XYZ file of C-alpha atoms in Angstrom:
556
model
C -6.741 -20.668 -24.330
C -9.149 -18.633 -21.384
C -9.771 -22.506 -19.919
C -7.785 -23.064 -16.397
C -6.699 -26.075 -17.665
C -4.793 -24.647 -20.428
C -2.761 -22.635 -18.286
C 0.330 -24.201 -18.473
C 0.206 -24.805 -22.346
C -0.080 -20.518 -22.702
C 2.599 -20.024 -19.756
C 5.064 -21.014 -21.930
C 3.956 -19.446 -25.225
C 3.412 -15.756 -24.687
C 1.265 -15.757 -22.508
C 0.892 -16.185 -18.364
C -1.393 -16.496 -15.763
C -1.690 -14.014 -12.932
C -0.998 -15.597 -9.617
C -3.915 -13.750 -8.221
C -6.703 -13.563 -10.047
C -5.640 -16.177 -12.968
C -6.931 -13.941 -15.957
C -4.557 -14.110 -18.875
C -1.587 -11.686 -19.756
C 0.100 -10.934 -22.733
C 3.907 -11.391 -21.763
C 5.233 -8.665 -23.349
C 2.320 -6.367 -21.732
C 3.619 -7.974 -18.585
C 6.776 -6.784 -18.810
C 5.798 -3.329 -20.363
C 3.569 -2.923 -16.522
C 6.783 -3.701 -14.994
C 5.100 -7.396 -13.748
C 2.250 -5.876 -12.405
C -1.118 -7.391 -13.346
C -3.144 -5.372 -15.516
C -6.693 -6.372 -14.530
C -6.251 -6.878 -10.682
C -2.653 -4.751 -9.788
C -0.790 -7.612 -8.320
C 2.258 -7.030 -8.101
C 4.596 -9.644 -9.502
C 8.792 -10.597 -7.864
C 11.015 -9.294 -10.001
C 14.675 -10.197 -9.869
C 17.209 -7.907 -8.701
C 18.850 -6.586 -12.118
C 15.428 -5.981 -13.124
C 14.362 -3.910 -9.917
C 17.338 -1.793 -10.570
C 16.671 -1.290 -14.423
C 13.338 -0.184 -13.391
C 14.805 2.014 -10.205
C 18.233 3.420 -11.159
C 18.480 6.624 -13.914
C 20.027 4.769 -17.449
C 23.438 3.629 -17.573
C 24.593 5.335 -13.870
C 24.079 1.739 -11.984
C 28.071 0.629 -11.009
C 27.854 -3.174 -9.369
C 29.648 -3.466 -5.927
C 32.930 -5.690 -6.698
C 32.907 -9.156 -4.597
C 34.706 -12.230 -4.691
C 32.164 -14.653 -4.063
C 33.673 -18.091 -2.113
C 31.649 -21.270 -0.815
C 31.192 -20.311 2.878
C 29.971 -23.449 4.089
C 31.329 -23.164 7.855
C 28.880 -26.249 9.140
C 29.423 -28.863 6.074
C 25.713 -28.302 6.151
C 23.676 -31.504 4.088
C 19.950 -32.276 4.320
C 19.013 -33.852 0.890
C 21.687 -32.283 -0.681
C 25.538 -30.393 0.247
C 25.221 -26.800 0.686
C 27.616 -25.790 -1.626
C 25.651 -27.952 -4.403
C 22.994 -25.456 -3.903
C 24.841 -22.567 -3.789
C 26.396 -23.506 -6.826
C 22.615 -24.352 -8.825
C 21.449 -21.498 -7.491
C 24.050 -19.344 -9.020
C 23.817 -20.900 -12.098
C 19.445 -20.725 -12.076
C 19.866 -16.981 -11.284
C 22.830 -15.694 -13.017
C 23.735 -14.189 -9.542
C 26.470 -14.696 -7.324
C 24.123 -14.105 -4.220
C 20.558 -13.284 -2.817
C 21.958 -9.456 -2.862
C 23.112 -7.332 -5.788
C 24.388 -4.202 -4.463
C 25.183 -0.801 -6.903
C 25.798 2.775 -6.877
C 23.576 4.993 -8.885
C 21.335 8.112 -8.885
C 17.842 7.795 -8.817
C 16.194 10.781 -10.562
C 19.604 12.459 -10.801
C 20.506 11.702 -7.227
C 23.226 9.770 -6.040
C 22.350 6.511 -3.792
C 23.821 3.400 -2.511
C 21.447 0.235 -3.340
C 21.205 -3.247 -2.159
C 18.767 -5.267 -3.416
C 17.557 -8.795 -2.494
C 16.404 -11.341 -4.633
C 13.805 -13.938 -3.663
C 14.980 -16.165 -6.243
C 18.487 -17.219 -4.972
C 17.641 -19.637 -1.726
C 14.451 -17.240 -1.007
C 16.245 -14.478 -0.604
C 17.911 -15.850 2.311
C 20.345 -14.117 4.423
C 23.316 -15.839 4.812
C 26.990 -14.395 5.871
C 27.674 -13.131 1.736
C 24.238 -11.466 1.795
C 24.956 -10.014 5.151
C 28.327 -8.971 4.094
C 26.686 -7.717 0.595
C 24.537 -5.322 2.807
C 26.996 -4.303 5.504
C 29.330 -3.184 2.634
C 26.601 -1.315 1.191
C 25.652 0.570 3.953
C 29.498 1.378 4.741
C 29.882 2.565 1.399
C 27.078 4.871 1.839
C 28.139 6.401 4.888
C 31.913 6.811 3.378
C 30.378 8.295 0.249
C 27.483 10.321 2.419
C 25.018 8.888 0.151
C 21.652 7.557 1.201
C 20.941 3.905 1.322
C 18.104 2.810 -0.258
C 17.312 -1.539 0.607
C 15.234 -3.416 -1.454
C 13.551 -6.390 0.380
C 12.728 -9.867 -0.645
C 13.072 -12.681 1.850
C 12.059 -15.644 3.837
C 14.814 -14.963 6.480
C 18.156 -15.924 7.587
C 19.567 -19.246 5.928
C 19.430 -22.443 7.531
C 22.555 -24.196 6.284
C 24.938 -21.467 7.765
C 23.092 -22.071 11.375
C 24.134 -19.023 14.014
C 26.501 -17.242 10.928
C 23.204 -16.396 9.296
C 22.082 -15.270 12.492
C 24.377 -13.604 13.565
C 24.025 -11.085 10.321
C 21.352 -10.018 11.357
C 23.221 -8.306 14.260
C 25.843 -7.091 11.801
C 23.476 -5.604 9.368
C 21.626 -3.363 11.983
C 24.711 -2.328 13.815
C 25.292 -0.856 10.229
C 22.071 0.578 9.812
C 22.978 1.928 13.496
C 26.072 3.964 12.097
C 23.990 5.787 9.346
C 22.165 6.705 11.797
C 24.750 8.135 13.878
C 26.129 9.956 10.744
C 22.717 11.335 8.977
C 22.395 9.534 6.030
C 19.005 8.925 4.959
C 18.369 5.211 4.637
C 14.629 4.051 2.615
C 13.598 0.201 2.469
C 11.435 -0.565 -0.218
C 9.289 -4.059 1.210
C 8.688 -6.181 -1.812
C 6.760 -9.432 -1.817
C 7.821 -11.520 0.966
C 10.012 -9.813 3.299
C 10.067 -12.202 6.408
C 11.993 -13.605 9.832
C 15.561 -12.387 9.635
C 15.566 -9.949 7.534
C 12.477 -8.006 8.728
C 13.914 -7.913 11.934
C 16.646 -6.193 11.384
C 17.988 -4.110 8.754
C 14.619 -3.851 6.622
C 12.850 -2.491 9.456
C 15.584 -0.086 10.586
C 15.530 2.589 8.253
C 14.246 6.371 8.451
C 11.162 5.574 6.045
C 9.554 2.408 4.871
C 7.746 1.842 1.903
C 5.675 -1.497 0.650
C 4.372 -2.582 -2.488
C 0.727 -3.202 -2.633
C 0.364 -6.489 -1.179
C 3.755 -6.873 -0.020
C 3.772 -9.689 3.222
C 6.221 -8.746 5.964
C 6.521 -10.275 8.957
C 8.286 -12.453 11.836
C 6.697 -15.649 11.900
C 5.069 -16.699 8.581
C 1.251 -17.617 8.115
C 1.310 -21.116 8.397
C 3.870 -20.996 11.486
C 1.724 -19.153 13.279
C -1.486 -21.046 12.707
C 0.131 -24.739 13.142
C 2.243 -23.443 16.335
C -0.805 -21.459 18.184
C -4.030 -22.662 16.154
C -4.976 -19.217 15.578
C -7.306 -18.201 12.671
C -5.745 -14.846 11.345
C -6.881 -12.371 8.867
C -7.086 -12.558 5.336
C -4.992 -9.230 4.638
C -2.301 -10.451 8.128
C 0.688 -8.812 7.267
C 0.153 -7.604 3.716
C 1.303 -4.015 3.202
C -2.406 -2.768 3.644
C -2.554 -4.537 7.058
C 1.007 -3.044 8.097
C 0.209 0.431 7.265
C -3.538 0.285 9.040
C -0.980 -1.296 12.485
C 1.258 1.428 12.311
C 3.950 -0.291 10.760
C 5.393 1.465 7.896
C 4.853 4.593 5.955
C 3.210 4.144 2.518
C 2.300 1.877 0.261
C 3.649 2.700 -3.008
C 2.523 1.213 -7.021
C 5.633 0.373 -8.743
C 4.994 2.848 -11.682
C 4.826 5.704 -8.818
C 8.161 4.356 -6.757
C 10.634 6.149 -8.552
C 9.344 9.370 -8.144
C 8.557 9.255 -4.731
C 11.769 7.800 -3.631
C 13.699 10.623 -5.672
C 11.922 13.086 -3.693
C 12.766 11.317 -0.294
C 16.933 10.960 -1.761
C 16.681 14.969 -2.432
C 16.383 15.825 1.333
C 20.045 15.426 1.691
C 20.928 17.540 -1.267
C 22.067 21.190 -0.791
C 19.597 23.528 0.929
C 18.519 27.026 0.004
C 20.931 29.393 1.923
C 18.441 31.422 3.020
C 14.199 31.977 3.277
C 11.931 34.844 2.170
C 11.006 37.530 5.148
C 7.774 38.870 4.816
C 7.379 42.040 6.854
C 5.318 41.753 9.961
C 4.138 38.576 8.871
C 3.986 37.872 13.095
C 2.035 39.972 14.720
C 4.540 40.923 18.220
C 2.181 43.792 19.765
C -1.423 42.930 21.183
C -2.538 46.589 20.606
C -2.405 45.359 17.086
C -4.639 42.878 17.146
C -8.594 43.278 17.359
C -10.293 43.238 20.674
C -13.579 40.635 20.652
C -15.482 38.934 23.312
C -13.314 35.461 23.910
C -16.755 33.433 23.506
C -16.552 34.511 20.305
C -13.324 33.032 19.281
C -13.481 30.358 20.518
C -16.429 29.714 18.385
C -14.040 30.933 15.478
C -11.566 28.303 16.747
C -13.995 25.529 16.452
C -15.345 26.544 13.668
C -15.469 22.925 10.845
C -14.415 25.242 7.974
C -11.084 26.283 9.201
C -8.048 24.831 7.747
C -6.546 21.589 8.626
C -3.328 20.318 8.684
C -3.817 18.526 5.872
C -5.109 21.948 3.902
C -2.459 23.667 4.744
C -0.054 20.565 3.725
C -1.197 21.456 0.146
C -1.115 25.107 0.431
C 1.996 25.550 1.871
C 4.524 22.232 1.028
C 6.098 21.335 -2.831
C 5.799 17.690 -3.202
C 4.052 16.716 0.478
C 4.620 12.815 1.560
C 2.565 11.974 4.402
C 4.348 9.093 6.179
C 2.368 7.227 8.486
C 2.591 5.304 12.300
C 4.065 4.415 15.350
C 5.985 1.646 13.796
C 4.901 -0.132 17.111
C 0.937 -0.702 16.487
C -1.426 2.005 15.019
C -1.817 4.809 13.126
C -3.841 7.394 14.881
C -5.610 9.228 12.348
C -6.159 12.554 14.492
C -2.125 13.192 13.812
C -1.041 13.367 10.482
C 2.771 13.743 9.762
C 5.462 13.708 6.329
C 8.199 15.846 4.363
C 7.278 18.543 2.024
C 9.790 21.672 0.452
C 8.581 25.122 1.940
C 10.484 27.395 -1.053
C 12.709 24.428 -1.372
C 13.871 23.944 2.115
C 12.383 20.406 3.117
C 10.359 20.483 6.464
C 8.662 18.233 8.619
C 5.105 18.973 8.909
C 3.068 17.474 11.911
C -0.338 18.397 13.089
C -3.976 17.303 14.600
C -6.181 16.957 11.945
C -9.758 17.179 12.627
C -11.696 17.040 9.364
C -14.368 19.593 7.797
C -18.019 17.076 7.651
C -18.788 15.225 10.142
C -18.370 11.690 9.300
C -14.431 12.651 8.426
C -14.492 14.526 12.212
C -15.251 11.213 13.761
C -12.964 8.840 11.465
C -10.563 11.513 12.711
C -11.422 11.243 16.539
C -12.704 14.412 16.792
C -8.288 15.578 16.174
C -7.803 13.813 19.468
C -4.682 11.969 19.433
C -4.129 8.615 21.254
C -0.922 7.381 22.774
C 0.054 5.970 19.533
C -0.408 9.579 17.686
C 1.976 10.706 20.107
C 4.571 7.984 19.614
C 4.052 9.163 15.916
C 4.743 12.396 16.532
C 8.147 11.382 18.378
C 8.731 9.223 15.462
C 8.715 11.839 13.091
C 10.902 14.494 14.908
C 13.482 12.130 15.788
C 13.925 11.500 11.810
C 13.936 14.844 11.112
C 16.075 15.710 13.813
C 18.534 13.225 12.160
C 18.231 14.661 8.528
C 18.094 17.918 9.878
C 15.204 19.151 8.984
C 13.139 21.759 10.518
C 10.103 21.162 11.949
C 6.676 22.717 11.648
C 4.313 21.867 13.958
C 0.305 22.660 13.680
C -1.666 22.474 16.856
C -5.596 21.984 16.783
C -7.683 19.705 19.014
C -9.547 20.097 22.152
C -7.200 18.089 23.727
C -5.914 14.085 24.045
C -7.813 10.778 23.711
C -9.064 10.044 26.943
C -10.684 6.499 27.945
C -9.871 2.852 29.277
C -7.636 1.956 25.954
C -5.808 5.675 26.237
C -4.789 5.036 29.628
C -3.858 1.147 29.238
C -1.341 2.587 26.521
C 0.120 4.976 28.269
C -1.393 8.468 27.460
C 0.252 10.150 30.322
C 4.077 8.896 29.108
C 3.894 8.992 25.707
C 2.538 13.179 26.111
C 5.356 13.699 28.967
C 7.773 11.675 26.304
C 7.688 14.553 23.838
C 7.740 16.691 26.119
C 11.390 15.596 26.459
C 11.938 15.102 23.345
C 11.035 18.130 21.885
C 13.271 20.273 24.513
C 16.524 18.182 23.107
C 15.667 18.416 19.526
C 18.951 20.181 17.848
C 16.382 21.390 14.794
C 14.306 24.906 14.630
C 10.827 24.059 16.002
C 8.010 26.174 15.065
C 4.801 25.710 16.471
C 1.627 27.188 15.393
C -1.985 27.151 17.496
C -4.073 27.260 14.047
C -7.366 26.247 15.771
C -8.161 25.050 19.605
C -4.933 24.149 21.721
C -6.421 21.892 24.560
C -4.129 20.984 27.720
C -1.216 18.484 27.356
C -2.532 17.545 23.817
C -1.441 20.432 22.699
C 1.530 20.677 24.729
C 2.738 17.598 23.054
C 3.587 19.048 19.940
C 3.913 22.775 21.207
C 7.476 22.638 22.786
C 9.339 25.376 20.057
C 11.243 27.570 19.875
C 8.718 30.026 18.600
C 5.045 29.545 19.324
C 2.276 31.208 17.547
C -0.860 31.278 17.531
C -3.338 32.600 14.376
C -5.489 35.344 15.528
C -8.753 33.270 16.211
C -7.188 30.611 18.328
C -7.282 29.564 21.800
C -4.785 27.804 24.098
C -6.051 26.574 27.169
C -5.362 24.355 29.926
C -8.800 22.754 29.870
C -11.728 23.733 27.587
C -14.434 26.452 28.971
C -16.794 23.951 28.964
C -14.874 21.980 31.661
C -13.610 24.632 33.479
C -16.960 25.913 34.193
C -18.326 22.547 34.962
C -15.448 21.906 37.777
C -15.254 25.272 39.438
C -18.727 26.654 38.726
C -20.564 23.607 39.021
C -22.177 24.801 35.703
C -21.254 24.300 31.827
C -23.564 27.203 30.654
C -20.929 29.073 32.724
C -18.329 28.573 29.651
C -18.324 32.132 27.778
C -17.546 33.274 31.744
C -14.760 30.519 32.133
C -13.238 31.385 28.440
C -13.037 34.917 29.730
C -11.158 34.142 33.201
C -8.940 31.859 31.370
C -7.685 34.331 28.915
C -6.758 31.895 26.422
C -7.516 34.035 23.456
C -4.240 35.167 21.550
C -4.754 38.709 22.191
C -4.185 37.756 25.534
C -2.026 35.132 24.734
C 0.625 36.870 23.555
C 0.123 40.009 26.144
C 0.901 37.389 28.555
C 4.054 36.079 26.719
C 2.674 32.438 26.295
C 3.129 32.743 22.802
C 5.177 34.958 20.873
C 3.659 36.136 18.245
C 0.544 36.157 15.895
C -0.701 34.614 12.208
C -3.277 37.447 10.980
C -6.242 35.725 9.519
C -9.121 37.294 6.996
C -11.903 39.082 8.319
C -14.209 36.824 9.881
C -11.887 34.219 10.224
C -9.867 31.662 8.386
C -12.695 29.453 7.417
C -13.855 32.078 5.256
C -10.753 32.585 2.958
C -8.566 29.465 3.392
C -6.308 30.173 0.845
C -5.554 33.467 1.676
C -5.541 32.010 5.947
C -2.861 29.686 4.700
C -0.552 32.786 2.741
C -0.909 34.737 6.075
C 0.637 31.052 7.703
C 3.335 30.620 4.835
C 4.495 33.999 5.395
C 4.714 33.995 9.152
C 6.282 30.183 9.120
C 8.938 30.869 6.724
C 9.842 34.404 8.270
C 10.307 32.835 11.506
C 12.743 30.072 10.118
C 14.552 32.398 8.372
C 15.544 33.976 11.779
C 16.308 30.315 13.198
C 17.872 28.302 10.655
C 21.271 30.327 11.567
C 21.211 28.759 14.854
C 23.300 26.053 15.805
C 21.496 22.855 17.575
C 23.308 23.792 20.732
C 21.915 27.446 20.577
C 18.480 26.544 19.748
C 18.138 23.560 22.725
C 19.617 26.272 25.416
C 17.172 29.072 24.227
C 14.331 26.313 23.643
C 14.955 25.356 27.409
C 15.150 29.149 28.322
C 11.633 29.987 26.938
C 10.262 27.512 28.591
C 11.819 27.636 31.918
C 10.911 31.325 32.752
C 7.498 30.672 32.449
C 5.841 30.944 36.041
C 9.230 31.669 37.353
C 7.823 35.191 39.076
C 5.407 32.726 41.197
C 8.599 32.098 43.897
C 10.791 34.778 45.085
C-alpha cells in the first residue's frame, strides 16, 4: 500500500496520494485539513460549494439566481460542439458554470462572493462566468457590501473567441465602480489563477491574498519557455515568488483565511464615534521640552534600540495585517505597511523600518526605501483613502536609496509622486518623526496634516555628516553641522516645522519601549480625535495651507 505503484489501487479506496510529495493520506483526514496535505502543506483545488462551506458562517450562504442558456455565439467545434461540453461539464460538476456566486457573512459580516471553479472548463471565463461576476460585484455595490473573489483559472474560454475576451473588460469596469463607490473588494488566488482572469478582475481589488503555492500569472510555464526558450525559476509565479515581486499582499494557510479575511470585511463596519484625548499628550511649547546638545540626539535618534515601525505595529494596533508591495515589481523591505484597529477605529499604518541587530538593519537597507517602497507607500494610501481610513504615518531613515538601480527606477518621481498624493488625500494624515527624518525620504511619507516629531528625533534636509562634508570640507565637522541645522525637535517645533511633540522616557525611547510607544498611542489618537471631524475637503485645503506658508516670509 506505501509502493508508488499501488497508488491508484488506494486512490480509490480511502486513501490518496498527495500531488506533491506522493506520501499517503487518509481521505477522511484529507477532508478534515480542508485538502491540505498533512506532511508537506500542499494545498489541494477544492470546488466552489466546498470553498464556500469552508468560507461562509453556517447556513447564511444565499446562491445568486441565474438562468443558465447555451451561449454558443461562434457554433464553436474542435473535437467536439461546444455546447456538448458545456452540457458534460455541467453534469461532471453539478454546476451550472465555472462561477458560483452567494451572499453571506463571513465571521458575522455581510459579503458578496464569487467563486471560480477550476473544474468546469478550467475555470474558464466565458460570457456566463463574466456575467456571474459582473452581477456579483453590482450586487455588492447596490447592497454596499464588500466583494470578496475567489480565483481558479486558466483564462478566458476559447470556444466563445472575442465574447470571452471581451469579459474581461466588463469584469474590471465593475471592479472600477466599487472602486468609485468604496466598497472593499479582497481576491483570494487559489491554485491556478492565469491569462484572463489574472488580468483583470483578480488583480483589481484593494487587497490580494494567495494560498501557499498558488500559480498566477499571464502567460503559463510552458508558453513561456516553448515561445522564448527561457529557463525560469522553480518557484516562477507561485504565491511565494509573487509576494517576494511585489505582487500581492499575503500569503495566507487555508485554516488561517477565514479569520483574516473577517478582519479585512470589518473595516467597512460602523466606526467608533469618537477617540480617547489624553491631556497634553503633544507637547505644543518648546520651553517644555529639555534643552541638550543636538549631537546628542541625534545619537538618541540613531540609536538600534529604539522602536520600529513594526514595534510599535504591535504596541499600538488590535489585529495588525501587514500587506505587502508595489503590485508592479518588489517589495522594499525598508517600508513596511497594513490595517490594524487603534481603540477600534481601523488605521493605516506605514513606516521605515530599520531593524534592531545588524544583520536585520541590512536585510532592511539600512530603512532606506527604494522607488518601489515609495510606490508602496502610494499604494497603501490610495486604499485607505478609498475605505476611508486614516492614516498613520512613522518616519525613520537617514534618507532614500540612492545608487544606479534607484535612479534607473525612478527615485526622484516616485518621492515627488507622493508628494502629490499625499496633499490630495481626503483622509486625516498624521505623521510622526519617531527616529531620523532624512531629506525627501522622509518627506515622502511626511505630507500631514499634523506632523510630530518624538522628543529625540531629528528632521533634516541632509544628515550632519554630509552637511559638514559639503560645506566644511570636513565630516568630523558633524556635531557643528547638527547644531547649524537645528533639526532637533526642540527646535523643530520653535520653528513651526512640526507641530507638536511625543514625550519619550528619560534617556530615550530605546530604554522603555513600551512605555515610548504609550507616550505615541496617546499623542496619535489625541490628534485624530481632533481630525476625524473634518471633512476631506477641509482637511486637503488646511493640508495645502500648512504646507504652503512654509518659507513664505522669504519674498515680500
Amino acid at each position: 500500500m506505501t509502493t508508488l505503484g499501488s497508488v491508484r489501487q488506494v486512490t480509490d479506496s480511502d486513501w490518496l496520494a498527495c500531488p506533491s510529495c506522493r506520501s499517503l493520506v487518509y481521505r477522511r483526514r484529507f477532508a478534515d485539513e480542508l485538502s491540505v496535505c498533512p506532511d508537506c502543506g500542499h494545498h489541494g483545488r477544492l470546488p466552489a460549494p466546498d470553498r464556500l462551506s469552508m468560507l461562509l458562517d453556517e447556513g447564511s450562504s444565499r446562491l445568486l439566481e441565474w438562468e443558465p442558456t447555451e451561449f454558443d455565439p461562434l457554433g464553436f467545434v474542435d473535437s467536439r460542439p461546444y455546447p456538448e461540453r458545456l452540457r458534460e461539464a455541467r453534469r461532471d460538476t453539478g454546476l451550472a458554470e465555472a462561477v458560483l456566486c452567494a451572499r453571506g457573512t463571513l465571521g458575522g459580516q455581510p459579503v458578496m462572493t464569487a467563486v471560480m471553479d477550476f473544474r468546469f472548463l478550467g475555470g474558464s471565463l466565458g460570457s456566463a462566468a463574466g456575467e456571474l461576476i459582473t452581477r456579483a460585484a453590482e450586487t455588492a455595490l447596490a447592497e454596499r457590501v464588500p466583494l470578496l473573489l475567489v480565483t481558479a483559472s486558466g483564462g478566458a474560454r476559447m470556444q466563445e473567441g472575442l465574447f470571452s475576451l471581451m469579459q474581461m473588460a466588463k469584469t474590471s469596469q465593475a471592479l472600477a465602480e466599487l472602486d468609485e463607490a468604496g466598497i472593499l473588494t479582497v481576491t483570494l488566488i487559489t491554485d491556478p489563477t492565469y491569462a484572463g482572469v489574472a488580468a483583470s478582475f483578480a488583480t483589481l481589488t484593494d487587497v490580494m491574498i494567495a494560498e501557499p503555492g498558488a500559480r498566477m500569472g499571464f502567460a503559463g510555464r510552458r508558453v513561456i519557455e516553448q515561445t522564448i526558450g527561457q529557463i525560469l525559476p522553480a518557484d516562477f509565479q507561485t504565491a511565494e515568488f509573487l509576494l517576494s515581486h511585489g505582487l500581492i499582499d499575503v500569503i495566507q494557510p487555508r485554516r488561517q483565511q477565514r479569520a483574516a479575511l473577517g478582519r479585512l470585511l470589518s473595516l467597512q463596519q460602523p466606526r467608533p464615534s469618537r477617540l480617547p484625548v489624553t491631556a497634553d499628550a503633544v507637547i505644543d511649547d518648546p520651553a517644555r521640552l529639555r534643552s541638550q546638545e543636538t549631537w546628542a540626539t541625534v545619537r538618541l535618534a540613531r540609536e538600534l534600540g529604539r522602536p520600529t515601525t513594526l514595534d510599535y505595529a504591535g504596541y499600538l494596533l488590535d489585529g495588525f495585517m501587514e500587506l505587502h508591495g508595489d503590485r508592479m515589481s518588489a517589495d522594499c523591505p525598508a517600508i513596511v505597511g497594513g490595517i490594524g484597529w487603534l481603540e477600534g477605529l481601523p488605521v493605516m499604518l506605514i513606516g521605515h523600518q530599520k531593524g534592531h541587530a545588524t544583520h536585520e538593519v541590512i536585510a532592511r537597507n539600512f530603512g532606506r526605501a527604494t522607488p518601489e517602497g515609495h510606490r508602496k507607500v502610494a499604494r497603501l494610501m490610495r486604499t485607505a483613502a478609498k475605505l476611508n481610513l486614516p492614516i498613520v504615518t512613522l518616519i525613520d531613515t537617514q534618507g532614500a536609496e540612492p545608487g544606479l538601480t534607484a535612479e534607473e527606477h525612478g527615485q526622484a518621481i516616485a518621492i515627488a509622486e507622493n508628494l502629490r498624493l499625499m496633499s490630495g488625500l481626503p483622509v486625516p494624515i498624521v505623521s510622526i518623526v519617531t527616529g531620523e527624518g532624512g531629506s525627501g525620504g522622509a518627506l515622502a511619507l511626511g505630507v500631514a496634516d499634523r506632523v510630530l516629531a518624538c522628543e529625540n528625533a531629528v528632521y533634516s534636509i541632509i544628515s550632519p555628516e554630509g552637511c559638514a562634508a559639503i560645506l566644511w570640507r570636513d565630516a568630523a565637522e558633524a556635531p557643528r553641522a547638527a547644531a547649524a541645522l537645528r533639526i532637533d525637535a526642540r527646535e523643530l517645533l520653535r520653528l513651526g516645522l512640526v507641530d507638536g511633540v511625543v514625550p519619550e522616557p528619560d534617556g530615550g525611547a530605546h530604554t522603555d519601549p513600551a512605555r515610548a510607544a504609550g507616550y505615541l498611542r496617546a499623542a496619535v489618537t489625541s490628534t485624530l480625535a481632533e481630525l476625524l471631524p473634518l471633512d476631506g475637503e477641509r482637511l486637503v485645503r488646511a493640508r495645502r495651507a500648512r504646507f504652503r506658508r512654509h518659507g513664505a516670509q522669504a519674498c515680500s
